[in-house]
Amino acid sequence: MPRPILATIHPAAVQHNLARARRAAPDAKTWAVVKANAYGHGIERVFEGLRSADGFALLDLDEAQRVRHLGWRGPILLLEGVFEARDLELCSRLDLWHAVHCDAQIDMLAAHKTNVPHRVFLKMNSGMNRLGFTPERFRSAWARLNALPQVDEISLMTHFSDADGPRGIRHQMQVFNEVTRDLPGERSLSNSAATLRHTVPAGDNATDAPDTLMSDWIRPGIVLYGSAPDHPEHTSLDWGLLPTMTLSSKIIATQAIETGASVGYGSKFVAEHPLTLGVVACGYADGYPRVCPTGTPVLVAGQRTRTLGRVSMDMLAVDLTPLHAAGQSVGFGTEVTLWGRASNGAVLGIDEVAQSAGTLGYELMCALAPRVPVLVDDGC
Ligand SMILES: *Cc1c(COP(=O)(O)O)cnc(C)c1O
């Protein structure tokens, strides 16, 4: 029998979360962001849940090919555009739309031979200082693209640095709106956080409020995968999101320890009273963060408890005290949920575990290790 560790992907939950994102911006079209292999879930595994998206946004050409291979004939957007000239040939062949964020990409387009002009998304660096033309150079880049026979429609995009936090999007919106006011083309602005926090449905007469926005294409990523973009200010429950990945395993040993006994490498946990611990077949080589300290939440038989001591490569320890207190018999073979949904329906949000590790749900789902078997849950 293989080790009992298992990741379960829930495409129906992905579908639910996509609908949630759409409700926040009902007039916009939706790019389902599936970069990084659908945030570690596997593009093929979540595809059914994302069929109602208007397009797929990603970075890697091989991922774009995989989406086409799944039979998707609608729009696909390369969020970082092309990396070298010959990528444009694949864009022509697979009908990929691509971001244009620098002069080198315009040069490559100008030299590209194609019968069908490309749909491009011209990216502005409105303050994030990662990709894009500065506001000063944006309009000349637009004019240059517009003059190219290789280019069809030009859409306008930017990306927010603080949509999830107190600084918000207002400063970047002002820059973007000022520079693009009279330029034609569709706009794509909002990631998950901006979609949930800063979009007000049309009809609320809110278009004039400087920190709400209307966008022709929203670009939700993390919400599709059931994680709150602004945890812990809001939880996934607050936003009405469902977990899309469950990481589960089983107890493979128990130890009854006395007061003063220590647990695991470095003796990081020392018992203050006698207790029984369960040893779980899950460690950092499975993608569970090694930095999670004693006290990280975990579900045993669907009941909440905590980890004890350091996470090792293949194992971690959990406190069975609350289960014993409830009179539950647990031991070898008992189900453990590291994040996601337990068999009894209890949910442990990936964001809570991420918070313990000082990181975000994004990183945990993307870091699921290749050695973990993955099952697709057809039920939910
Ligand atoms: C990753 C990414 C997104 C999605 O971001 P989330 O925070 O996961 O919603 C949107 N736009 C761009 C340009 C991205 O790179």
Short mmCIF file of C-alpha atoms and ligand atoms in Angstrom, two decimals:
data_model
loop_
_atom_site.label_atom_id
_atom_site.label_comp_id
_atom_site.label_asym_id
_atom_site.label_seq_id
_atom_site.Cartn_x
_atom_site.Cartn_y
_atom_site.Cartn_z
CA MET A 1 0.00 0.00 0.00
CA PRO A 2 1.31 3.49 -0.79
CA ARG A 3 1.81 6.09 1.93
CA PRO A 4 -1.62 7.37 2.88
CA ILE A 5 -0.97 10.98 1.87
CA LEU A 6 -3.38 12.27 -0.77
CA ALA A 7 -4.37 15.56 -2.39
CA THR A 8 -7.98 15.75 -3.53
CA ILE A 9 -9.03 18.39 -6.05
CA HIS A 10 -12.65 19.58 -6.05
CA PRO A 11 -13.62 20.92 -9.50
CA ALA A 12 -17.19 21.65 -8.37
CA ALA A 13 -15.76 23.97 -5.71
CA VAL A 14 -13.70 25.70 -8.40
CA GLN A 15 -16.89 26.20 -10.36
CA HIS A 16 -18.61 27.65 -7.29
CA ASN A 17 -15.70 30.04 -6.66
CA LEU A 18 -15.65 31.19 -10.27
CA ALA A 19 -19.35 32.01 -9.98
CA ARG A 20 -18.55 33.94 -6.78
CA ALA A 21 -15.93 36.04 -8.57
CA ARG A 22 -18.32 36.72 -11.43
CA ARG A 23 -21.00 37.91 -9.04
CA ALA A 24 -18.61 40.59 -7.81
CA ALA A 25 -18.23 41.94 -11.35
CA PRO A 26 -21.30 40.76 -13.25
CA ASP A 27 -20.72 42.93 -16.30
CA ALA A 28 -17.12 41.91 -16.82
CA LYS A 29 -15.70 39.01 -18.75
CA THR A 30 -13.51 36.68 -16.75
CA TRP A 31 -10.02 35.44 -17.35
CA ALA A 32 -9.62 32.32 -15.24
CA VAL A 33 -5.98 32.57 -14.18
CA VAL A 34 -4.48 29.08 -14.41
CA LYS A 35 -0.77 29.91 -14.30
CA ALA A 36 1.56 27.69 -12.27
CA ASN A 37 -0.47 24.67 -13.34
CA ALA A 38 -3.68 26.17 -11.95
CA TYR A 39 -1.98 27.20 -8.71
CA GLY A 40 -0.72 23.67 -8.16
CA HIS A 41 -4.09 22.01 -8.78
CA GLY A 42 -3.39 20.77 -12.30
CA ILE A 43 -4.97 22.53 -15.27
CA GLU A 44 -6.61 19.35 -16.54
CA ARG A 45 -8.09 18.61 -13.12
CA VAL A 46 -9.84 21.96 -12.70
CA PHE A 47 -10.76 22.57 -16.33
CA GLU A 48 -14.32 21.25 -15.98
CA GLY A 49 -14.91 23.70 -13.15
CA LEU A 50 -13.69 26.61 -15.26
CA ARG A 51 -15.54 25.94 -18.49
CA SER A 52 -17.83 28.91 -17.98
CA ALA A 53 -14.90 31.36 -17.92
CA ASP A 54 -14.52 33.65 -20.92
CA GLY A 55 -10.85 32.89 -21.28
CA PHE A 56 -7.78 31.40 -19.64
CA ALA A 57 -4.80 33.47 -18.54
CA LEU A 58 -1.39 31.91 -17.90
CA LEU A 59 2.31 32.37 -18.50
CA ASP A 60 3.80 29.25 -20.02
CA LEU A 61 3.42 28.32 -23.65
CA ASP A 62 3.20 24.66 -22.77
CA GLU A 63 0.29 25.43 -20.45
CA ALA A 64 -1.39 27.32 -23.29
CA GLN A 65 -0.94 24.26 -25.47
CA ARG A 66 -2.47 22.09 -22.78
CA VAL A 67 -5.54 24.32 -22.58
CA ARG A 68 -5.95 24.12 -26.38
CA HIS A 69 -5.46 20.37 -26.14
CA LEU A 70 -8.42 20.23 -23.75
CA GLY A 71 -10.52 21.55 -26.60
CA TRP A 72 -10.72 25.18 -25.49
CA ARG A 73 -11.23 27.37 -28.56
CA GLY A 74 -11.88 30.65 -26.77
CA PRO A 75 -9.37 33.30 -25.72
CA ILE A 76 -6.09 32.46 -24.01
CA LEU A 77 -3.89 35.27 -22.70
CA LEU A 78 -0.17 35.09 -22.01
CA LEU A 79 0.13 37.39 -18.99
CA GLU A 80 3.85 38.06 -19.48
CA GLY A 81 3.72 38.00 -23.27
CA VAL A 82 6.44 36.25 -25.22
CA PHE A 83 9.98 35.55 -24.07
CA GLU A 84 11.59 35.17 -27.47
CA ALA A 85 10.72 35.84 -31.10
CA ARG A 86 9.77 32.29 -32.02
CA ASP A 87 7.11 32.24 -29.29
CA LEU A 88 5.14 34.52 -31.60
CA GLU A 89 4.85 31.71 -34.12
CA LEU A 90 3.08 29.60 -31.54
CA CYS A 91 0.87 32.58 -30.70
CA SER A 92 -0.14 32.78 -34.35
CA ARG A 93 -0.67 29.03 -34.62
CA LEU A 94 -2.64 28.60 -31.39
CA ASP A 95 -4.37 31.98 -31.60
CA LEU A 96 -2.97 33.19 -28.28
CA TRP A 97 -3.48 36.74 -27.11
CA HIS A 98 -0.45 38.16 -25.38
CA ALA A 99 0.59 40.94 -23.08
CA VAL A 100 3.12 43.47 -24.38
CA HIS A 101 5.04 45.03 -21.54
CA CYS A 102 8.35 46.22 -23.02
CA ASP A 103 10.02 47.55 -26.17
CA ALA A 104 11.77 44.27 -26.91
CA GLN A 105 8.35 42.61 -27.32
CA ILE A 106 7.24 45.32 -29.76
CA ASP A 107 10.47 44.85 -31.72
CA MET A 108 9.79 41.12 -31.99
CA LEU A 109 6.22 41.75 -33.15
CA ALA A 110 7.42 44.23 -35.76
CA ALA A 111 9.70 41.53 -37.20
CA HIS A 112 7.09 38.75 -36.97
CA LYS A 113 5.62 37.30 -40.15
CA THR A 114 1.97 36.42 -39.72
CA ASN A 115 -1.14 36.36 -41.83
CA VAL A 116 -3.42 36.93 -38.89
CA PRO A 117 -2.79 40.04 -36.79
CA HIS A 118 -2.47 39.47 -33.06
CA ARG A 119 -4.70 40.64 -30.24
CA VAL A 120 -2.45 42.22 -27.63
CA PHE A 121 -2.82 43.55 -24.10
CA LEU A 122 -0.57 46.56 -23.60
CA LYS A 123 0.56 46.67 -20.01
CA MET A 124 1.12 49.79 -17.97
CA ASN A 125 3.37 49.95 -14.95
CA SER A 126 1.10 52.16 -12.90
CA GLY A 127 3.08 51.79 -9.69
CA MET A 128 3.75 48.10 -9.09
CA ASN A 129 7.15 48.43 -10.78
CA ARG A 130 7.27 44.92 -12.08
CA LEU A 131 6.13 44.72 -15.71
CA GLY A 132 4.83 47.38 -18.05
CA PHE A 133 5.48 50.72 -19.70
CA THR A 134 5.67 53.71 -17.41
CA PRO A 135 2.78 56.18 -17.69
CA GLU A 136 5.12 58.56 -19.55
CA ARG A 137 5.98 55.97 -22.20
CA PHE A 138 2.64 54.18 -22.42
CA ARG A 139 1.06 56.26 -25.16
CA SER A 140 4.07 56.11 -27.46
CA ALA A 141 4.13 52.33 -27.02
CA TRP A 142 0.44 52.26 -27.91
CA ALA A 143 1.05 54.38 -31.02
CA ARG A 144 3.91 52.15 -32.11
CA LEU A 145 1.81 48.99 -31.68
CA ASN A 146 -1.15 50.58 -33.40
CA ALA A 147 0.96 51.25 -36.48
CA LEU A 148 2.03 47.61 -36.84
CA PRO A 149 0.25 45.44 -39.41
CA GLN A 150 0.97 42.47 -37.11
CA VAL A 151 -1.34 43.92 -34.47
CA ASP A 152 -5.10 43.73 -34.43
CA GLU A 153 -6.93 45.04 -31.38
CA ILE A 154 -5.03 46.62 -28.49
CA SER A 155 -6.44 46.13 -24.99
CA LEU A 156 -5.09 47.95 -21.97
CA MET A 157 -4.01 46.32 -18.75
CA THR A 158 -2.34 47.06 -15.46
CA HIS A 159 -1.80 45.21 -12.19
CA PHE A 160 -2.37 46.37 -8.61
CA SER A 161 0.20 46.06 -5.85
CA ASP A 162 -2.12 46.71 -2.89
CA ALA A 163 -5.62 45.60 -3.80
CA ASP A 164 -5.59 43.34 -0.74
CA GLY A 165 -4.38 45.93 1.75
CA PRO A 166 -4.93 49.37 3.26
CA ARG A 167 -3.21 51.32 0.48
CA GLY A 168 -5.77 50.07 -2.04
CA ILE A 169 -5.87 50.79 -5.75
CA ARG A 170 -6.76 54.46 -5.91
CA HIS A 171 -3.27 55.78 -6.64
CA GLN A 172 -2.79 53.34 -9.51
CA MET A 173 -6.31 53.86 -10.86
CA GLN A 174 -5.71 57.60 -11.08
CA VAL A 175 -2.53 57.12 -13.09
CA PHE A 176 -4.10 54.52 -15.36
CA ASN A 177 -7.25 56.53 -16.01
CA GLU A 178 -5.37 59.73 -16.70
CA VAL A 179 -3.09 58.19 -19.29
CA THR A 180 -5.65 55.97 -21.03
CA ARG A 181 -8.75 58.16 -20.88
CA ASP A 182 -9.14 58.68 -24.62
CA LEU A 183 -7.55 55.44 -25.82
CA PRO A 184 -9.86 52.83 -27.34
CA GLY A 185 -9.82 49.18 -26.35
CA GLU A 186 -10.93 46.89 -23.56
CA ARG A 187 -9.51 47.25 -20.07
CA SER A 188 -8.25 44.50 -17.78
CA LEU A 189 -7.31 45.59 -14.30
CA SER A 190 -8.52 43.46 -11.41
CA ASN A 191 -6.93 40.46 -9.79
CA SER A 192 -8.89 38.54 -7.12
CA ALA A 193 -8.45 41.12 -4.37
CA ALA A 194 -9.47 44.03 -6.59
CA THR A 195 -12.44 42.06 -7.90
CA LEU A 196 -13.79 41.25 -4.45
CA ARG A 197 -12.85 44.44 -2.61
CA HIS A 198 -12.97 47.23 -5.16
CA THR A 199 -15.59 46.40 -7.73
CA VAL A 200 -19.06 47.78 -7.34
CA PRO A 201 -21.73 46.30 -9.61
CA ALA A 202 -23.00 48.57 -12.36
CA GLY A 203 -26.22 50.29 -11.40
CA ASP A 204 -24.89 51.27 -8.00
CA ASN A 205 -23.81 54.50 -9.63
CA ALA A 206 -20.36 53.98 -8.29
CA THR A 207 -18.27 54.43 -11.42
CA ASP A 208 -17.21 57.88 -10.29
CA ALA A 209 -15.88 56.78 -6.95
CA PRO A 210 -12.12 56.86 -7.40
CA ASP A 211 -11.35 53.55 -5.75
CA THR A 212 -13.98 51.43 -7.38
CA LEU A 213 -13.47 50.23 -10.86
CA MET A 214 -15.10 48.90 -13.92
CA SER A 215 -13.08 46.51 -15.94
CA ASP A 216 -13.98 44.70 -19.15
CA TRP A 217 -11.95 41.65 -18.11
CA ILE A 218 -11.32 40.66 -14.52
CA ARG A 219 -8.37 38.36 -13.80
CA PRO A 220 -9.21 36.27 -10.75
CA GLY A 221 -6.68 33.64 -9.70
CA ILE A 222 -6.54 32.81 -6.03
CA VAL A 223 -10.30 33.13 -5.40
CA LEU A 224 -10.93 30.37 -7.91
CA TYR A 225 -8.91 28.12 -5.64
CA GLY A 226 -10.88 29.00 -2.52
CA SER A 227 -8.34 31.14 -0.73
CA ALA A 228 -9.15 34.63 0.55
CA PRO A 229 -6.92 37.18 -1.18
CA ASP A 230 -6.91 39.34 1.94
CA HIS A 231 -6.68 36.79 4.74
CA PRO A 232 -6.91 37.32 7.70
CA GLU A 233 -8.90 40.54 7.24
CA HIS A 234 -11.44 38.32 5.51
CA THR A 235 -11.56 34.55 5.53
CA SER A 236 -12.58 32.32 2.65
CA LEU A 237 -15.82 31.76 4.56
CA ASP A 238 -16.44 35.54 4.68
CA TRP A 239 -16.11 35.66 0.90
CA GLY A 240 -18.26 32.56 0.37
CA LEU A 241 -15.46 30.50 -1.12
CA LEU A 242 -15.09 26.72 -0.99
CA PRO A 243 -11.83 24.80 -0.63
CA THR A 244 -10.63 23.32 -3.91
CA MET A 245 -7.73 21.25 -2.60
CA THR A 246 -7.75 18.90 0.35
CA LEU A 247 -4.46 17.55 1.64
CA SER A 248 -5.12 14.50 3.77
CA SER A 249 -3.21 11.65 5.30
CA LYS A 250 -3.44 9.23 8.20
CA ILE A 251 -1.96 8.59 11.59
CA ILE A 252 0.73 5.92 11.28
CA ALA A 253 1.80 5.77 14.95
CA THR A 254 0.92 7.09 18.38
CA GLN A 255 3.13 7.89 21.36
CA ALA A 256 2.05 8.45 24.94
CA ILE A 257 4.50 10.91 26.47
CA GLU A 258 5.12 12.15 29.99
CA THR A 259 5.54 15.68 31.30
CA GLY A 260 8.95 16.97 30.25
CA ALA A 261 9.28 14.71 27.21
CA SER A 262 10.12 16.39 23.93
CA VAL A 263 8.83 15.79 20.41
CA GLY A 264 10.73 15.71 17.12
CA TYR A 265 13.94 17.28 15.83
CA GLY A 266 15.41 20.00 17.97
CA SER A 267 13.07 19.13 20.86
CA LYS A 268 10.98 22.17 19.92
CA PHE A 269 7.96 20.95 21.85
CA VAL A 270 8.21 19.88 25.48
CA ALA A 271 5.10 18.39 27.12
CA GLU A 272 3.73 20.32 30.08
CA HIS A 273 1.42 17.43 30.95
CA PRO A 274 1.16 13.83 29.83
CA LEU A 275 -0.41 13.48 26.40
CA THR A 276 -0.82 11.18 23.45
CA LEU A 277 0.40 12.33 20.07
CA GLY A 278 -0.30 11.00 16.63
CA VAL A 279 2.41 10.72 14.01
CA VAL A 280 1.05 11.71 10.58
CA ALA A 281 2.42 10.59 7.22
CA CYS A 282 2.97 14.11 5.91
CA GLY A 283 6.11 16.21 5.92
CA TYR A 284 7.85 19.01 4.11
CA ALA A 285 8.75 16.71 1.22
CA ASP A 286 5.00 16.58 0.56
CA GLY A 287 4.73 20.37 0.44
CA TYR A 288 3.65 20.93 4.04
CA PRO A 289 5.70 23.92 5.25
CA ARG A 290 8.56 23.01 7.55
CA VAL A 291 8.28 26.39 9.24
CA CYS A 292 4.83 25.63 10.68
CA PRO A 293 5.40 25.78 14.43
CA THR A 294 3.73 23.91 17.29
CA GLY A 295 0.10 24.97 17.34
CA THR A 296 -0.56 24.97 13.62
CA PRO A 297 -4.21 23.91 13.18
CA VAL A 298 -4.95 20.44 11.82
CA LEU A 299 -8.04 18.20 11.69
CA VAL A 300 -7.91 14.68 13.11
CA ALA A 301 -11.04 12.66 12.33
CA GLY A 302 -12.51 16.01 11.29
CA GLN A 303 -11.86 17.54 14.68
CA ARG A 304 -9.60 20.51 15.21
CA THR A 305 -6.32 20.11 17.04
CA ARG A 306 -2.73 21.30 16.66
CA THR A 307 0.66 20.16 15.46
CA LEU A 308 3.48 19.48 17.93
CA GLY A 309 7.16 20.20 17.37
CA ARG A 310 9.05 20.43 14.11
CA VAL A 311 7.73 19.15 10.82
CA SER A 312 10.13 16.53 9.43
CA MET A 313 10.60 15.47 5.84
CA ASP A 314 8.00 12.71 5.88
CA MET A 315 6.13 13.08 9.16
CA LEU A 316 4.67 15.50 11.63
CA ALA A 317 3.10 15.10 15.07
CA VAL A 318 -0.39 16.11 16.22
CA ASP A 319 -1.89 16.49 19.67
CA LEU A 320 -4.64 13.93 20.30
CA THR A 321 -5.70 15.44 23.64
CA PRO A 322 -8.88 17.17 22.35
CA LEU A 323 -10.02 13.93 20.71
CA HIS A 324 -9.43 11.88 23.82
CA ALA A 325 -11.23 14.54 25.87
CA ALA A 326 -14.21 14.08 23.54
CA GLY A 327 -14.06 10.35 24.12
CA GLN A 328 -13.10 9.61 20.53
CA SER A 329 -10.92 6.61 19.84
CA VAL A 330 -8.19 7.55 17.42
CA GLY A 331 -5.01 5.81 16.41
CA PHE A 332 -3.33 4.01 13.55
CA GLY A 333 -5.25 4.76 10.35
CA THR A 334 -7.28 7.73 11.62
CA GLU A 335 -7.89 10.38 8.96
CA VAL A 336 -5.92 13.62 9.21
CA THR A 337 -6.73 16.72 7.17
CA LEU A 338 -3.81 19.09 6.75
CA TRP A 339 -6.01 21.57 4.88
CA GLY A 340 -9.30 21.44 3.03
CA ARG A 341 -12.36 19.33 3.76
CA ALA A 342 -12.51 16.34 6.10
CA SER A 343 -14.83 13.35 5.54
CA ASN A 344 -17.20 14.68 8.18
CA GLY A 345 -17.51 17.96 6.28
CA ALA A 346 -15.34 20.04 8.63
CA VAL A 347 -13.15 22.55 6.82
CA LEU A 348 -9.67 23.77 7.66
CA GLY A 349 -8.82 26.71 5.41
CA ILE A 350 -5.47 26.56 3.66
CA ASP A 351 -5.10 30.23 4.65
CA GLU A 352 -4.95 29.31 8.33
CA VAL A 353 -2.08 26.91 7.80
CA ALA A 354 -0.37 29.44 5.54
CA GLN A 355 -0.69 32.08 8.22
CA SER A 356 1.03 29.78 10.70
CA ALA A 357 3.84 29.42 8.19
CA GLY A 358 4.04 33.20 7.69
CA THR A 359 2.96 32.93 4.08
CA LEU A 360 -0.13 32.82 1.86
CA GLY A 361 -2.45 30.10 0.63
CA TYR A 362 -0.96 30.77 -2.84
CA GLU A 363 2.41 29.41 -1.84
CA LEU A 364 1.09 26.28 -0.15
CA MET A 365 -1.10 25.17 -3.02
CA CYS A 366 1.63 25.86 -5.58
CA ALA A 367 4.14 23.90 -3.48
CA LEU A 368 2.21 20.63 -3.36
CA ALA A 369 5.01 18.12 -3.99
CA PRO A 370 5.07 15.89 -7.07
CA ARG A 371 5.28 12.78 -4.88
CA VAL A 372 1.76 13.38 -3.50
CA PRO A 373 -0.86 11.36 -5.40
CA VAL A 374 -3.76 13.47 -6.60
CA LEU A 375 -7.38 12.44 -6.89
CA VAL A 376 -10.14 14.40 -8.61
CA ASP A 377 -13.32 14.49 -6.56
CA ASP A 378 -16.26 14.14 -8.95
CA GLY A 379 -18.78 14.68 -6.17
CA CYS A 380 -17.68 18.10 -4.96
C1 LIG B 1 -1.34 36.03 -11.06
C2 LIG B 1 -1.97 37.19 -11.72
C3 LIG B 1 -3.32 37.48 -11.50
C4 LIG B 1 -4.18 36.72 -10.52
O1 LIG B 1 -3.88 37.17 -9.24
P1 LIG B 1 -4.68 36.64 -7.95
O2 LIG B 1 -4.16 37.46 -6.85
O3 LIG B 1 -4.32 35.20 -7.81
O4 LIG B 1 -6.11 36.83 -8.24
C5 LIG B 1 -3.88 38.52 -12.22
N1 LIG B 1 -3.13 39.27 -13.07
C6 LIG B 1 -1.82 39.02 -13.29
C7 LIG B 1 -1.06 39.88 -14.23
C8 LIG B 1 -1.19 37.99 -12.62
O5 LIG B 1 0.11 37.76 -12.83
#
